[in-house]
JSON list of C-alpha atoms in Angstrom, two decimals:
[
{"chain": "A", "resi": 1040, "resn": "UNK", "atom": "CA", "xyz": [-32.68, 37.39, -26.80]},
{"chain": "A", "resi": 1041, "resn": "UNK", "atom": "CA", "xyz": [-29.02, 38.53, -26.02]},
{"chain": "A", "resi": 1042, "resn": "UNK", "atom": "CA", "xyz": [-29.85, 38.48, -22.32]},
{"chain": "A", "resi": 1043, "resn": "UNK", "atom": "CA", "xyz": [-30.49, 35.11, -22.32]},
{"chain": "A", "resi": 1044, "resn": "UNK", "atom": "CA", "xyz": [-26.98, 34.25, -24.52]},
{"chain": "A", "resi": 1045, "resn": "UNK", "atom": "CA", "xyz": [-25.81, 36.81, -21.97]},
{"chain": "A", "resi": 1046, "resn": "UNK", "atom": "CA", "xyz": [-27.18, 35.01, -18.79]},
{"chain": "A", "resi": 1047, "resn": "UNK", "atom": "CA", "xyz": [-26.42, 31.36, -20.24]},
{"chain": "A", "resi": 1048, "resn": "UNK", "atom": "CA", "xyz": [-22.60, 32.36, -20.81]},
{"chain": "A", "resi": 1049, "resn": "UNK", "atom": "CA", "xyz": [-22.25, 33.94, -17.13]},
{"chain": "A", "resi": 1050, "resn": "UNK", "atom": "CA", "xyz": [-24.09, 30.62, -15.70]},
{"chain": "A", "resi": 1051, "resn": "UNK", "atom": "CA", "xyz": [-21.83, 28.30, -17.83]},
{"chain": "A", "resi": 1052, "resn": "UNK", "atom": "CA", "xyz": [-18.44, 30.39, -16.81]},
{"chain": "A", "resi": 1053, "resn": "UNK", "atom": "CA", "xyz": [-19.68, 30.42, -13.27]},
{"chain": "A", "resi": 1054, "resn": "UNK", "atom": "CA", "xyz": [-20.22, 26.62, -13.55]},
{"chain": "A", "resi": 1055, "resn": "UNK", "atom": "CA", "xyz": [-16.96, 26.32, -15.18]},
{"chain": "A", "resi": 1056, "resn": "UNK", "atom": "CA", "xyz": [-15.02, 28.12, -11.91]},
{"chain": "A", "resi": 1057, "resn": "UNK", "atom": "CA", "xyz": [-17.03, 26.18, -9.48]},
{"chain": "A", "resi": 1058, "resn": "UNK", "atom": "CA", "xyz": [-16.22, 22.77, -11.19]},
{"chain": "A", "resi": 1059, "resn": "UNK", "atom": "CA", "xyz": [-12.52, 24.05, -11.43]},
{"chain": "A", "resi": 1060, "resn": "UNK", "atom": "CA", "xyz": [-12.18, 24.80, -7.74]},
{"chain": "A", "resi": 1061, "resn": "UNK", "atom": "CA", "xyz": [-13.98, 21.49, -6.84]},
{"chain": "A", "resi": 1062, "resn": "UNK", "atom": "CA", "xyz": [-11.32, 19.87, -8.78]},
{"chain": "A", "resi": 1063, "resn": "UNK", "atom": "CA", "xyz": [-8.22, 21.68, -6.91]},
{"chain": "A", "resi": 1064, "resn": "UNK", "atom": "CA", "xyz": [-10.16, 21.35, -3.54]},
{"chain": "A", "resi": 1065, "resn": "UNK", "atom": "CA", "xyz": [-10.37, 17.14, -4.34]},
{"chain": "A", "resi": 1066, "resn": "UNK", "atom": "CA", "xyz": [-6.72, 16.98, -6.15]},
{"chain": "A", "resi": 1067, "resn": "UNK", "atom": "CA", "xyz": [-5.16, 19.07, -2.89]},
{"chain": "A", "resi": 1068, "resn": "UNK", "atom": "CA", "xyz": [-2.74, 16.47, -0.97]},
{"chain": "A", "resi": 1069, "resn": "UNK", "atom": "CA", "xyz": [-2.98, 15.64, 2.89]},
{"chain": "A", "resi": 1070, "resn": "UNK", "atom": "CA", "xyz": [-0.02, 16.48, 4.67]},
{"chain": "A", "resi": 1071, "resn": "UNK", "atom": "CA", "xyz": [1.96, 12.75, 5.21]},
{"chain": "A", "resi": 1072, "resn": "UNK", "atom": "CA", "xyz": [1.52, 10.68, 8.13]},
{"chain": "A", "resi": 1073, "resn": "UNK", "atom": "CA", "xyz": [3.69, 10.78, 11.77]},
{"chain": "A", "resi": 1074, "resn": "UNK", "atom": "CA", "xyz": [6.98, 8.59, 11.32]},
{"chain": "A", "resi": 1075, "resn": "UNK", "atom": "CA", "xyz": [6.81, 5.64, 13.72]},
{"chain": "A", "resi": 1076, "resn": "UNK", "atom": "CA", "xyz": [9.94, 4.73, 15.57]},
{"chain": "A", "resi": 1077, "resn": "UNK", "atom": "CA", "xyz": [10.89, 1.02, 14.76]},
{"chain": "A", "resi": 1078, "resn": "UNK", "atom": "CA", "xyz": [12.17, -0.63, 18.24]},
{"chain": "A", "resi": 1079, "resn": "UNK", "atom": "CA", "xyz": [13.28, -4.33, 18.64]},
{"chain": "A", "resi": 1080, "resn": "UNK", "atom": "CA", "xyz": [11.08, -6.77, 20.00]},
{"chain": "A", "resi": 1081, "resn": "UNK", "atom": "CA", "xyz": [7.86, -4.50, 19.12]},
{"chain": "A", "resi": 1082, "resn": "UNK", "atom": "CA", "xyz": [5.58, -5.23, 16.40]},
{"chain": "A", "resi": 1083, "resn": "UNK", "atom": "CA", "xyz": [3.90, -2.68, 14.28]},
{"chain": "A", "resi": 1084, "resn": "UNK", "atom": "CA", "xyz": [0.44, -3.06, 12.77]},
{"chain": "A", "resi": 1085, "resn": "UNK", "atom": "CA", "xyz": [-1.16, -1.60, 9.47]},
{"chain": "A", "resi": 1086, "resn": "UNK", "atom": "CA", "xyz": [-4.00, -3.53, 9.07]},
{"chain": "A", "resi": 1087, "resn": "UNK", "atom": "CA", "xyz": [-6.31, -0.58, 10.43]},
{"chain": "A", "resi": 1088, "resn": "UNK", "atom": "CA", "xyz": [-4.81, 2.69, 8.16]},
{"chain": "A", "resi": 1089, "resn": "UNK", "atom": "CA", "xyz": [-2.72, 3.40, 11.27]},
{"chain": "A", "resi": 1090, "resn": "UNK", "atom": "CA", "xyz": [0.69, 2.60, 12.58]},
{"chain": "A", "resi": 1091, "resn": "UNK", "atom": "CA", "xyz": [0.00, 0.72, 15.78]},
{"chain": "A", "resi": 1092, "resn": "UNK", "atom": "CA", "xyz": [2.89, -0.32, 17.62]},
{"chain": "A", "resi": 1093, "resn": "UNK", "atom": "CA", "xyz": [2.21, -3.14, 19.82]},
{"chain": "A", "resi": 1094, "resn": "UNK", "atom": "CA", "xyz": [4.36, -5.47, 22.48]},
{"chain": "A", "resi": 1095, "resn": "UNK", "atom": "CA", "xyz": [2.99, -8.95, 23.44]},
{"chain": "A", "resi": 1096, "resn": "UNK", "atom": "CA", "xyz": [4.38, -12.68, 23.92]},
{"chain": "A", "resi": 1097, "resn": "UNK", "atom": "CA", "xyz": [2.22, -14.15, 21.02]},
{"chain": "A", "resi": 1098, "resn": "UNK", "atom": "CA", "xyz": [3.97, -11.49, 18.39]},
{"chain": "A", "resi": 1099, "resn": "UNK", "atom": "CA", "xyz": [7.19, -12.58, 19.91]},
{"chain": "A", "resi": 1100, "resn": "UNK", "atom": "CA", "xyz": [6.43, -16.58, 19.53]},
{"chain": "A", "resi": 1101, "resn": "UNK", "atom": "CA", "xyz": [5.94, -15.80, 15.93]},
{"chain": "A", "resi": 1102, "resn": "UNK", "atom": "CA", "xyz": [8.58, -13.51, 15.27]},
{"chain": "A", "resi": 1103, "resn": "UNK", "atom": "CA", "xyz": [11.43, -15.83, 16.96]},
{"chain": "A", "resi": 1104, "resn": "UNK", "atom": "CA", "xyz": [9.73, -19.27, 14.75]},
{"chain": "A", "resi": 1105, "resn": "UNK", "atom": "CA", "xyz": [10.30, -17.22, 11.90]},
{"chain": "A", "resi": 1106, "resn": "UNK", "atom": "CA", "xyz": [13.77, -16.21, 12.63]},
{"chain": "A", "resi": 1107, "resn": "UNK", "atom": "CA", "xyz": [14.53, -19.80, 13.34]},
{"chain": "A", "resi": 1108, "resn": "UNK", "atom": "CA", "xyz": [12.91, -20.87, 10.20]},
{"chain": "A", "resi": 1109, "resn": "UNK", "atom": "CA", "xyz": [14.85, -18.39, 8.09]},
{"chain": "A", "resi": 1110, "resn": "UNK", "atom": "CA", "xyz": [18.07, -19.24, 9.46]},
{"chain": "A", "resi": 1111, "resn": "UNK", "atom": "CA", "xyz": [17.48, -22.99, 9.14]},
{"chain": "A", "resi": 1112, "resn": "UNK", "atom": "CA", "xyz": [16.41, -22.68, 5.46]},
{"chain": "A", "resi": 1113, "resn": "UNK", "atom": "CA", "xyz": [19.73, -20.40, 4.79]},
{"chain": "A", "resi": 1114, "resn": "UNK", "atom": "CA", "xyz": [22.14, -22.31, 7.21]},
{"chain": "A", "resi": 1115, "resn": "UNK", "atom": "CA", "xyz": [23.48, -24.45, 3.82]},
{"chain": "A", "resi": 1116, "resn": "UNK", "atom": "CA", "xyz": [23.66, -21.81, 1.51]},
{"chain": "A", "resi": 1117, "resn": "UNK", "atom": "CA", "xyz": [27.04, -21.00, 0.20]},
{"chain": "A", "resi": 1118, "resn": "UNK", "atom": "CA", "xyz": [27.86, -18.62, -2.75]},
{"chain": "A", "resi": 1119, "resn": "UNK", "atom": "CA", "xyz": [30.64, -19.17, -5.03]},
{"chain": "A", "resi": 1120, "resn": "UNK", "atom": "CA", "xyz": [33.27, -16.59, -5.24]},
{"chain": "A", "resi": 1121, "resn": "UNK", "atom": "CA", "xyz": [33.65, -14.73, -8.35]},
{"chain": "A", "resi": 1122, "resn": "UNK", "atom": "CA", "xyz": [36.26, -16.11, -10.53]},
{"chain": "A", "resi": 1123, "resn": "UNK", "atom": "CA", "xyz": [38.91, -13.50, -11.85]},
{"chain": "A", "resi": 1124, "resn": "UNK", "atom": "CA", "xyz": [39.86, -13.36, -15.25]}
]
């Protein structure tokens, strides 16, 4: 009867160590991605999970309309200067 008590102890500290090192093995952290160098007039695309820098016209169209958009919607805005007291 106390090699069974015996037996279940070593099978639950045994399960014990393997659950523990499952848990570092899963928690561990991967080592951070490659930096991507940001150049003008290239776009870059995350979509996938991956940095994938990319050059084409259509990306260009959109990126100049947008520029002109921006400016247009801030080409009236004027900010008071702060009044000293």
């Amino acid at each position: 009867m106390a090699d069974k008590r015996i037996c279940k102890l070593c099978l639950a500290i045994l399960i014990l160590i393997v659950a523990a090192l499952a848990g570092y093995y899963l928690q561990r952290k991967s080592p951070p991605p490659m930096p991507v160098a940001i150049e003008n007039g290239q776009t870059i695309d995350f979509s996938t999970g991956q940095a994938v820098v990319s050059e084409n016209e259509a990306d260009q169209v959109s990126l100049d309309k947008a520029q002109r958009e921006m400016e247009e919607a801030t080409s009236e805005v004027t900010f008071q200067p702060k009044s000293e007291q």
